[in-house]
Amino acid sequence: MTLSNRTFGVELEVILNGKTRAGVAQEVRRATGINIREERYGHTVPNAWKIVTDGSIGHQNGEVVSPVLSGEEGLEQAHKITEALKAAGCTVNPACGFHVHVGAGDLDLNQLRKLAVNFVHAETAMDCIMPVSRRADKNTYVQSNRSGFGGETENQKINNAIKAYERAQTKAALITHVSSNGSAGGASRYRKLNFQALNRQPSVEFRQHQGTVESEKVVNWVRLCVAFVDRSIVSRPRPRTALNAKHVETAELGQLLTWLRLEPEACKFFRARRKEFSQRAVERAAQQQREAAARAEAERLAAWEADAPARAIREAEAAAQAAREEEARHTAAAQAAAEAERVAREQREARAVEQTRYFAERRAAAEAALAAAMSARG
């Protein structure tokens, strides 16, 4: 499926690694033959590629901004520029972003509302193909479009966002609802889908993608964003009926890719991307467990070392107590032995007295009997 003729533009935040913006622009021009120049920062749509400052990544670096592009030809330009930036030594870090503007000047209020509704439906799927740092509300510059509308489950948040969007009777009101994310006075362009871009130019901005100098990521993300707008225009989004149902990443992404009707290679790319980030999450959790176990062991050893003086005192006291108890046991045993000997001696003495008395009585009886016998004779 080729890219439609809907217009789009890209913004690539890159680290220049000591090179000047003018120098990088010159290298890219030579490599691609595409006109690109250094310019001052501004929000006007350029008529050629430009590289400008961007305070969010440091003024020594740059943001590469395209003119209005469209179709496969525009996608090829984005591919060539990205490849040339990488060849020029440009890199990215976690602060960098990659933003895609998609033409929306032809969309009426109802079509814009459908676009906004479809995005809150798709946010779980969008999150699972992004790094953890650019999911939910983890990044100041890439905030959720649905979390602030309230609700304990994702489906409740979606339905609450839909109700808010349905109340908008003008484009301006809808832009406010989408930008505020359900918070009074909290309108911001730092949403994953930025509707405030419509106030300056006829486009909506997809801000969620992390910075990149990989052309495959750029091309596939542009395809997804353009297809998302195209499909939203002709869609009939509905609220979610199973309010307490949990979102399963694989299912949500599968539904999104089926709905977008992307070419098989793009679908394969995004499924592999989800799997990669899922595996990273597993590895990160395992690493966190290992680190937590190591910290616990270190704390245990530190506590053991810190407790050494008190432990030595306790051990000395325990040894002294054990010695006292052992001495007491010896004393008790000696006393018991002495008592047993006394009792045995008294018993022997009593038996000797008894025997002496017994024999004396026997002798006296015998002598009495003898005397009686002799008396009877005489």
mmCIF file of N, CA and C in Angstrom, residues 11 39-46 50 52-53 63 65 200-201:
data_model
loop_
_atom_site.group_PDB
_atom_site.id
_atom_site.type_symbol
_atom_site.label_atom_id
_atom_site.label_comp_id
_atom_site.label_asym_id
_atom_site.label_seq_id
_atom_site.Cartn_x
_atom_site.Cartn_y
_atom_site.Cartn_z
ATOM 1 N N GLU A 11 10.322 16.391 11.861
ATOM 2 C CA GLU A 11 11.269 17.151 12.682
ATOM 3 C C GLU A 11 12.141 16.138 13.426
ATOM 4 N N GLU A 39 19.242 27.620 9.682
ATOM 5 C CA GLU A 39 18.387 28.787 9.875
ATOM 6 C C GLU A 39 18.202 29.031 11.364
ATOM 7 N N ARG A 40 17.654 30.170 11.688
ATOM 8 C CA ARG A 40 17.314 30.483 13.070
ATOM 9 C C ARG A 40 16.035 29.760 13.441
ATOM 10 N N TYR A 41 15.875 29.505 14.732
ATOM 11 C CA TYR A 41 14.699 28.779 15.210
ATOM 12 C C TYR A 41 13.428 29.580 14.931
ATOM 13 N N GLY A 42 12.388 28.885 14.518
ATOM 14 C CA GLY A 42 11.099 29.526 14.289
ATOM 15 C C GLY A 42 10.061 28.479 13.965
ATOM 16 N N HIS A 43 8.799 28.880 13.975
ATOM 17 C CA HIS A 43 7.695 27.942 13.746
ATOM 18 C C HIS A 43 7.124 28.040 12.340
ATOM 19 N N THR A 44 7.730 28.836 11.476
ATOM 20 C CA THR A 44 7.224 28.932 10.116
ATOM 21 C C THR A 44 7.570 27.665 9.344
ATOM 22 N N VAL A 45 6.697 27.293 8.424
ATOM 23 C CA VAL A 45 6.928 26.108 7.608
ATOM 24 C C VAL A 45 7.940 26.462 6.527
ATOM 25 N N PRO A 46 9.073 25.756 6.475
ATOM 26 C CA PRO A 46 10.109 26.122 5.496
ATOM 27 C C PRO A 46 9.745 25.641 4.094
ATOM 28 N N LYS A 50 15.719 22.480 6.666
ATOM 29 C CA LYS A 50 16.528 23.397 7.468
ATOM 30 C C LYS A 50 16.981 22.697 8.738
ATOM 31 N N VAL A 52 17.956 23.842 12.677
ATOM 32 C CA VAL A 52 17.827 24.979 13.588
ATOM 33 C C VAL A 52 18.228 24.543 14.999
ATOM 34 N N THR A 53 18.314 25.502 15.891
ATOM 35 C CA THR A 53 18.575 25.191 17.296
ATOM 36 C C THR A 53 17.324 24.617 17.939
ATOM 37 N N GLU A 63 17.842 20.657 15.327
ATOM 38 C CA GLU A 63 16.599 20.025 14.902
ATOM 39 C C GLU A 63 16.493 20.183 13.393
ATOM 40 N N VAL A 65 14.349 20.077 10.148
ATOM 41 C CA VAL A 65 12.931 20.267 9.838
ATOM 42 C C VAL A 65 12.731 20.207 8.329
ATOM 43 N N ARG A 200 -1.313 27.147 14.275
ATOM 44 C CA ARG A 200 -0.245 27.809 13.528
ATOM 45 C C ARG A 200 -0.197 27.394 12.070
ATOM 46 N N GLN A 201 -0.602 26.160 11.798
ATOM 47 C CA GLN A 201 -0.500 25.623 10.452
ATOM 48 C C GLN A 201 -1.542 24.531 10.300
#
